Short mmCIF file of C-alpha atoms and ligand atoms in Angstrom, two decimals:
data_model
loop_
_atom_site.label_atom_id
_atom_site.label_comp_id
_atom_site.label_asym_id
_atom_site.label_seq_id
_atom_site.Cartn_x
_atom_site.Cartn_y
_atom_site.Cartn_z
CA UNK V 1335 -117.92 -111.13 15.07
CA UNK V 1336 -116.07 -110.29 11.98
CA UNK V 1337 -119.03 -109.27 9.37
CA UNK V 1338 -116.95 -108.66 6.16
CA UNK V 1339 -119.70 -106.92 4.58
CA UNK V 1340 -119.75 -104.23 7.50
CA UNK V 1341 -115.86 -103.92 6.67
CA UNK V 1342 -115.99 -103.62 3.14
CA UNK V 1343 -119.10 -100.65 3.41
CA UNK V 1344 -116.54 -98.61 6.27
CA UNK V 1345 -113.38 -99.09 4.02
CA UNK V 1346 -115.30 -97.41 0.95
CA UNK V 1347 -116.32 -94.84 3.08
CA UNK V 1348 -112.53 -94.04 4.09
CA UNK V 1349 -111.74 -94.57 0.79
CA UNK V 1350 -113.64 -92.15 -0.98
CA UNK V 1351 -112.92 -89.43 1.45
CA UNK V 1352 -109.24 -89.48 0.38
CA UNK V 1353 -110.06 -89.72 -3.76
CA UNK V 1354 -109.51 -86.97 -5.75
CA UNK V 1355 -112.49 -84.24 -6.98
CA UNK V 1356 -113.06 -84.74 -10.58
CA UNK V 1357 -112.37 -80.85 -11.81
CA UNK V 1358 -109.80 -78.46 -13.68
CA UNK V 1359 -108.26 -79.29 -17.30
CA UNK V 1360 -107.18 -82.46 -16.22
CA UNK V 1361 -110.05 -84.02 -14.66
CA UNK V 1362 -110.26 -86.87 -17.45
CA UNK V 1363 -107.45 -88.00 -15.19
CA UNK V 1364 -109.27 -87.89 -11.86
CA UNK V 1365 -112.11 -89.54 -13.12
CA UNK V 1366 -109.99 -92.41 -14.41
CA UNK V 1367 -108.36 -93.16 -11.31
CA UNK V 1368 -111.96 -93.15 -9.36
CA UNK V 1369 -113.49 -95.34 -11.99
CA UNK V 1370 -110.49 -98.01 -11.32
CA UNK V 1371 -110.94 -97.30 -7.06
CA UNK V 1372 -114.56 -97.44 -7.18
CA UNK V 1373 -114.74 -100.29 -9.25
CA UNK V 1374 -115.70 -102.55 -6.49
CA UNK V 1375 -113.09 -104.98 -5.09
CA UNK V 1376 -112.51 -107.27 -1.69
CA UNK V 1377 -110.94 -104.22 -0.46
CA UNK V 1378 -108.54 -106.98 1.24
CA UNK V 1379 -105.56 -104.86 1.60
CA UNK V 1380 -106.91 -101.70 3.99
CA UNK V 1381 -109.36 -104.09 6.03
CA UNK V 1382 -106.17 -106.30 6.83
CA UNK V 1383 -104.55 -103.54 8.01
CA UNK V 1384 -106.91 -101.90 9.49
CA UNK V 1385 -108.08 -105.76 11.69
CA UNK V 1386 -104.22 -105.24 12.14
CA UNK V 1387 -103.84 -101.80 13.74
CA UNK V 1388 -106.84 -102.51 16.13
CA UNK V 1389 -105.95 -106.08 17.19
CA UNK V 1390 -102.85 -104.42 18.81
CA UNK V 1391 -104.65 -101.78 20.48
CA UNK V 1392 -104.97 -99.05 17.81
CA UNK V 1393 -107.14 -95.98 17.47
CA UNK V 1394 -107.55 -92.96 15.72
CA UNK V 1395 -107.65 -91.58 12.25
CA UNK V 1396 -104.11 -92.00 11.44
CA UNK V 1397 -104.59 -95.57 10.22
CA UNK V 1398 -107.33 -93.78 7.03
CA UNK V 1399 -104.86 -92.15 5.11
CA UNK V 1400 -102.56 -95.56 4.35
CA UNK V 1401 -105.64 -97.40 3.94
CA UNK V 1402 -106.25 -95.54 1.20
CA UNK V 1403 -102.68 -95.47 0.11
CA UNK V 1404 -102.62 -99.50 -0.20
CA UNK V 1405 -105.44 -99.63 -2.04
CA UNK V 1406 -104.66 -96.80 -4.72
CA UNK V 1407 -101.33 -98.70 -4.99
CA UNK V 1408 -103.00 -102.02 -4.87
CA UNK V 1409 -105.54 -100.29 -8.09
CA UNK V 1410 -102.96 -99.17 -9.90
CA UNK V 1411 -100.78 -102.48 -10.11
CA UNK V 1412 -104.63 -103.88 -11.30
CA UNK V 1413 -104.83 -101.12 -14.09
CA UNK V 1414 -101.48 -101.61 -15.44
CA UNK V 1415 -101.09 -105.84 -14.65
CA UNK V 1416 -104.64 -105.18 -17.50
CA UNK V 1417 -103.04 -103.20 -19.93
CA UNK V 1418 -102.75 -104.88 -23.32
CA UNK V 1419 -98.55 -105.14 -23.54
CA UNK V 1420 -99.48 -106.93 -20.22
CA UNK V 1421 -102.40 -109.46 -19.80
CA UNK V 1422 -104.43 -107.72 -22.13
CA UNK V 1423 -107.44 -108.14 -19.81
CA UNK V 1424 -110.95 -105.95 -21.04
CA UNK V 1425 -112.73 -107.31 -17.90
CA UNK V 1426 -111.87 -106.27 -14.10
CA UNK V 1427 -113.95 -106.19 -10.99
CA UNK V 1428 -116.73 -107.15 -13.39
CA UNK V 1429 -116.46 -104.05 -15.70
CA UNK V 1430 -114.37 -102.94 -18.57
CA UNK V 1431 -110.96 -102.43 -17.58
CA UNK V 1432 -110.19 -98.70 -16.84
CA UNK V 1433 -108.08 -98.44 -20.53
CA UNK V 1434 -110.93 -100.26 -22.45
CA UNK V 1435 -112.71 -97.07 -21.19
CA UNK V 1436 -110.32 -94.19 -21.07
CA UNK V 1437 -107.86 -95.51 -23.55
CA UNK V 1438 -104.27 -97.17 -23.37
CA UNK V 1439 -102.45 -93.55 -22.33
CA UNK V 1440 -104.54 -92.56 -20.00
CA UNK V 1441 -104.89 -96.41 -18.51
CA UNK V 1442 -101.06 -95.68 -17.99
CA UNK V 1443 -101.54 -92.61 -16.89
CA UNK V 1444 -103.95 -93.47 -14.67
CA UNK V 1445 -101.97 -96.42 -12.88
CA UNK V 1446 -98.97 -93.68 -12.74
CA UNK V 1447 -101.71 -91.13 -10.88
CA UNK V 1448 -102.69 -93.56 -8.39
CA UNK V 1449 -99.33 -94.49 -7.21
CA UNK V 1450 -98.30 -90.74 -6.70
CA UNK V 1451 -101.44 -90.35 -5.14
CA UNK V 1452 -101.44 -92.58 -2.66
CA UNK V 1453 -98.06 -90.98 -1.25
CA UNK V 1454 -99.76 -87.77 -1.25
CA UNK V 1455 -102.53 -89.59 0.86
CA UNK V 1456 -100.64 -91.54 3.04
CA UNK V 1457 -98.34 -87.91 3.55
CA UNK V 1458 -101.53 -86.47 5.42
CA UNK V 1459 -100.95 -89.30 8.65
CA UNK V 1460 -97.91 -87.13 9.16
CA UNK V 1461 -100.25 -84.40 10.85
CA UNK V 1462 -102.16 -87.35 13.34
CA UNK V 1463 -99.60 -88.98 14.77
CA UNK V 1464 -96.04 -89.23 16.14
CA UNK V 1465 -93.36 -88.25 13.42
CA UNK V 1466 -91.36 -91.10 13.69
CA UNK V 1467 -94.12 -93.64 14.12
CA UNK V 1468 -95.53 -92.03 10.73
CA UNK V 1469 -92.70 -92.48 9.34
CA UNK V 1470 -91.69 -96.02 9.38
CA UNK V 1471 -95.19 -96.69 8.35
CA UNK V 1472 -94.30 -94.69 5.13
CA UNK V 1473 -90.65 -96.34 4.79
CA UNK V 1474 -92.67 -99.60 4.50
CA UNK V 1475 -95.55 -98.04 2.42
CA UNK V 1476 -92.99 -97.10 -0.16
CA UNK V 1477 -90.59 -99.94 -0.07
CA UNK V 1478 -92.81 -103.31 -0.68
CA UNK V 1479 -94.63 -101.94 -3.65
CA UNK V 1480 -91.06 -101.15 -5.25
CA UNK V 1481 -88.28 -103.43 -7.09
CA UNK V 1482 -87.56 -105.50 -3.88
CA UNK V 1483 -91.14 -106.19 -3.85
CA UNK V 1484 -94.25 -106.10 -5.82
CA UNK V 1485 -92.49 -104.71 -9.13
CA UNK V 1486 -89.62 -107.18 -8.62
CA UNK V 1487 -92.20 -110.13 -8.52
CA UNK V 1488 -94.23 -109.02 -11.66
CA UNK V 1489 -90.40 -108.75 -13.36
CA UNK V 1490 -90.04 -111.99 -13.26
CA UNK V 1491 -94.01 -112.99 -13.83
CA UNK V 1492 -93.67 -111.04 -17.01
CA UNK V 1493 -90.14 -112.19 -18.40
CA UNK V 1494 -91.10 -115.71 -17.66
CA UNK V 1495 -94.27 -115.71 -19.72
CA UNK V 1496 -94.37 -118.62 -22.01
CA UNK V 1497 -90.96 -120.13 -20.00
CA UNK V 1498 -91.32 -122.61 -17.40
CA UNK V 1499 -90.71 -121.57 -13.35
CA UNK V 1500 -89.12 -123.93 -11.07
CA UNK V 1501 -90.39 -123.61 -7.61
CA UNK V 1502 -87.66 -121.42 -6.03
CA UNK V 1503 -88.45 -118.89 -8.76
CA UNK V 1504 -92.11 -119.54 -8.50
CA UNK V 1505 -91.94 -119.16 -4.65
CA UNK V 1506 -90.07 -115.76 -5.40
CA UNK V 1507 -92.96 -114.50 -7.83
CA UNK V 1508 -95.39 -115.40 -5.00
CA UNK V 1509 -93.62 -113.51 -2.13
CA UNK V 1510 -93.06 -110.70 -4.26
CA UNK V 1511 -95.83 -110.06 -6.40
CA UNK V 1512 -98.76 -110.55 -4.18
CA UNK V 1513 -97.35 -111.02 -0.73
CA UNK V 1514 -95.11 -107.84 -0.27
CA UNK V 1515 -98.18 -105.67 -1.15
CA UNK V 1516 -100.14 -107.83 1.48
CA UNK V 1517 -96.92 -107.65 3.94
CA UNK V 1518 -96.97 -103.70 3.64
CA UNK V 1519 -100.81 -103.61 4.98
CA UNK V 1520 -100.50 -106.10 8.02
CA UNK V 1521 -96.75 -104.14 8.83
CA UNK V 1522 -98.40 -100.64 8.68
CA UNK V 1523 -101.14 -101.59 10.89
CA UNK V 1524 -98.92 -103.17 13.29
CA UNK V 1525 -96.66 -99.89 13.39
CA UNK V 1526 -99.43 -97.75 13.62
CA UNK V 1527 -100.70 -100.02 16.57
CA UNK V 1528 -97.82 -99.55 18.22
CA UNK V 1529 -96.35 -102.91 17.63
CA UNK V 1530 -92.82 -103.68 19.24
CA UNK V 1531 -89.98 -103.91 16.42
CA UNK V 1532 -90.26 -108.01 17.10
CA UNK V 1533 -93.95 -107.91 16.75
CA UNK V 1534 -93.30 -106.00 13.53
CA UNK V 1535 -91.28 -108.60 12.51
CA UNK V 1536 -93.57 -111.48 13.41
CA UNK V 1537 -96.14 -109.88 11.49
CA UNK V 1538 -94.54 -109.31 8.34
CA UNK V 1539 -94.03 -113.15 8.74
CA UNK V 1540 -97.98 -113.68 9.01
CA UNK V 1541 -98.71 -111.64 6.17
CA UNK V 1542 -96.07 -113.51 4.33
CA UNK V 1543 -98.04 -116.46 4.44
CA UNK V 1544 -101.46 -115.13 4.00
CA UNK V 1545 -100.35 -113.20 1.08
CA UNK V 1546 -98.68 -117.19 -0.67
CA UNK V 1547 -102.01 -118.76 0.55
CA UNK V 1548 -103.56 -115.88 -1.41
CA UNK V 1549 -101.59 -116.23 -4.56
CA UNK V 1550 -102.24 -120.21 -4.91
CA UNK V 1551 -106.04 -119.71 -4.27
CA UNK V 1552 -105.55 -116.92 -6.82
CA UNK V 1553 -104.50 -119.54 -9.29
CA UNK V 1554 -107.07 -122.29 -8.16
CA UNK V 1555 -109.79 -119.70 -8.87
CA UNK V 1556 -108.23 -119.15 -12.42
CA UNK V 1557 -108.87 -122.35 -13.35
CA UNK V 1558 -112.14 -123.72 -11.61
CA UNK V 1559 -114.22 -120.40 -11.82
CA UNK V 1560 -116.28 -118.61 -14.01
CA UNK V 1561 -115.95 -114.56 -15.62
CA UNK V 1562 -119.41 -113.86 -13.80
CA UNK V 1563 -117.96 -114.84 -10.50
CA UNK V 1564 -114.88 -113.79 -10.56
CA UNK V 1565 -115.66 -110.55 -12.24
CA UNK V 1566 -112.38 -111.09 -14.30
CA UNK V 1567 -111.59 -112.98 -17.54
CA UNK V 1568 -110.59 -116.98 -16.48
CA UNK V 1569 -108.07 -119.24 -17.48
CA UNK V 1570 -106.02 -116.19 -17.98
CA UNK V 1571 -102.56 -117.97 -17.10
CA UNK V 1572 -103.28 -120.82 -19.44
CA UNK V 1573 -103.41 -117.98 -21.98
CA UNK V 1574 -100.66 -116.27 -21.27
CA UNK V 1575 -98.66 -119.72 -20.57
CA UNK V 1576 -97.29 -119.11 -17.11
CA UNK V 1577 -96.69 -121.65 -14.90
CA UNK V 1578 -98.63 -121.65 -11.64
CA UNK V 1579 -99.26 -122.97 -8.37
CA UNK V 1580 -102.14 -125.84 -9.85
CA UNK V 1581 -99.54 -126.42 -13.15
CA UNK V 1582 -96.10 -126.96 -10.85
CA UNK V 1583 -98.04 -128.58 -7.66
CA UNK V 1584 -101.26 -130.39 -9.57
CA UNK V 1585 -104.62 -128.95 -8.38
CA UNK V 1586 -104.98 -130.98 -5.10
CA UNK V 1587 -101.78 -129.98 -3.10
CA UNK V 1588 -102.76 -126.49 -3.96
CA UNK V 1589 -105.96 -127.01 -2.41
CA UNK V 1590 -104.30 -128.18 0.74
CA UNK V 1591 -101.37 -125.86 1.19
CA UNK V 1592 -103.94 -123.04 1.03
CA UNK V 1593 -105.30 -124.26 4.09
CA UNK V 1594 -101.80 -125.02 5.57
CA UNK V 1595 -100.83 -121.57 4.87
CA UNK V 1596 -103.35 -120.08 6.47
CA UNK V 1597 -103.59 -122.17 8.99
CA UNK V 1598 -99.82 -121.35 9.46
CA UNK V 1599 -100.58 -117.54 9.42
CA UNK V 1600 -103.47 -118.04 12.18
CA UNK V 1601 -101.80 -120.19 14.38
CA UNK V 1602 -99.19 -117.16 14.62
CA UNK V 1603 -101.42 -114.64 15.45
CA UNK V 1604 -102.89 -116.34 18.09
CA UNK V 1605 -99.56 -115.74 19.54
CA UNK V 1606 -99.53 -111.89 18.98
CA UNK V 1607 -100.90 -109.64 22.14
CA UNK V 1608 -103.96 -108.20 21.27
CA UNK V 1609 -106.79 -109.01 20.64
CA UNK V 1610 -107.08 -110.69 16.86
CA UNK V 1611 -110.29 -112.19 16.83
CA UNK V 1612 -111.71 -110.53 13.85
CA UNK V 1613 -108.34 -110.88 11.78
CA UNK V 1614 -108.60 -114.35 12.62
CA UNK V 1615 -112.21 -114.96 11.23
CA UNK V 1616 -111.04 -112.61 8.01
CA UNK V 1617 -108.07 -115.14 7.40
CA UNK V 1618 -110.21 -118.53 8.22
CA UNK V 1619 -112.83 -116.93 4.89
CA UNK V 1620 -110.37 -116.33 3.00
CA UNK V 1621 -109.07 -119.79 2.92
CA UNK V 1622 -112.76 -120.57 0.84
CA UNK V 1623 -112.96 -117.65 -0.88
CA UNK V 1624 -114.54 -118.04 -4.18
CA UNK V 1625 -113.55 -114.52 -5.71
C1 GRG B 580 -95.93 -101.22 -13.58
C2 GRG B 580 -96.55 -101.83 -16.19
C3 GRG B 580 -96.44 -102.21 -14.34
C4 GRG B 580 -97.13 -102.90 -14.09
C5 GRG B 580 -96.89 -103.35 -12.89
C6 GRG B 580 -96.60 -104.93 -10.20
C7 GRG B 580 -97.82 -104.68 -11.25
C8 GRG B 580 -97.85 -103.87 -12.23
C9 GRG B 580 -98.86 -106.00 -11.45
C10 GRG B 580 -99.21 -106.75 -10.28
C11 GRG B 580 -100.61 -107.36 -10.08
C12 GRG B 580 -101.16 -108.63 -9.54
C13 GRG B 580 -101.81 -109.37 -10.85
C14 GRG B 580 -100.77 -108.86 -8.72
C15 GRG B 580 -101.46 -110.31 -8.23
C16 GRG B 580 -101.85 -110.11 -6.77
C17 GRG B 580 -103.61 -110.80 -7.35
C18 GRG B 580 -104.05 -112.07 -7.20
C19 GRG B 580 -104.53 -109.57 -6.90
C20 GRG B 580 -105.91 -109.24 -7.39
O1 GRG B 580 -105.87 -108.74 -5.93
P1 GRG B 580 -107.57 -109.13 -5.62
O2 GRG B 580 -108.18 -110.42 -5.60
O3 GRG B 580 -108.40 -107.59 -5.90
O4 GRG B 580 -107.78 -108.38 -3.88
P2 GRG B 580 -109.84 -107.15 -5.80
O5 GRG B 580 -109.94 -106.46 -7.44
O6 GRG B 580 -110.49 -107.94 -4.94
O7 GRG B 580 -109.21 -106.00 -5.45
#
């Protein structure tokens, strides 16, 4: 049976191994990077990566640099998202945001540094497995967070702040800003676990559904949760005048669609070759997540 607490502990142990030492003239940047990454968080993306890898029968250390790298990229996106020029948030993961503790300039640099360090970290995997397989995984890690993925979605989200989005635009934002990184996590797990091309495409679609369900739930929690439960400010979408799944479709439909997208993903996971019971448990847990 899937044990979330145990998986988070295991994942944090792996991530910690790849974080930089806080030394040298530039040690402030290392402190800021480590502060941002060590600040808790659900570790969802590296856990999804690991469970997909294991589900296809993957073993060995090659997955570890990629697990650390995806969490670094995710953390960089949060550090930048919290900056005054973007959401201007002072709390994240239950404590002060990186730019509040280290200053605005260092907040920008820490985000940049985490993105670059993610690639430096993932490079270590080239010594651990077949070159072609690692190259394919690396390519996914490079592309999905980019302008055709996470950053692309964020551009529309930022540009349309205060302007109503239509359904297609909101779908684009969800697929790119949120689902792309979840797609990267699960596809890298699949590639390194030796999934076939067709299986990789299936995993991409499954991850997209999980990502969309995740973002709908994020929109719901922003309305119904509390700052202490989420560890970050609530009602930030309203404050930033954002179109969300809840404003566009209403709360009831939003709740129902979290279940529908998640169940679609679960039904598709059941058709994959391998043993994906833990992945299914994880997706089921995410349907009712409170933070
Ligand atoms: C380059 C200036 C600049 C900004 C880009 C892409 C980007 C920064 C920001 C997007 C970040 C964002 C808010 C994505 C939405 C996905 C989402 C709901 C993230 C929160 O993920 P959780 O809940 O966080 O997994 P934890 O803290 O648990 O890891």
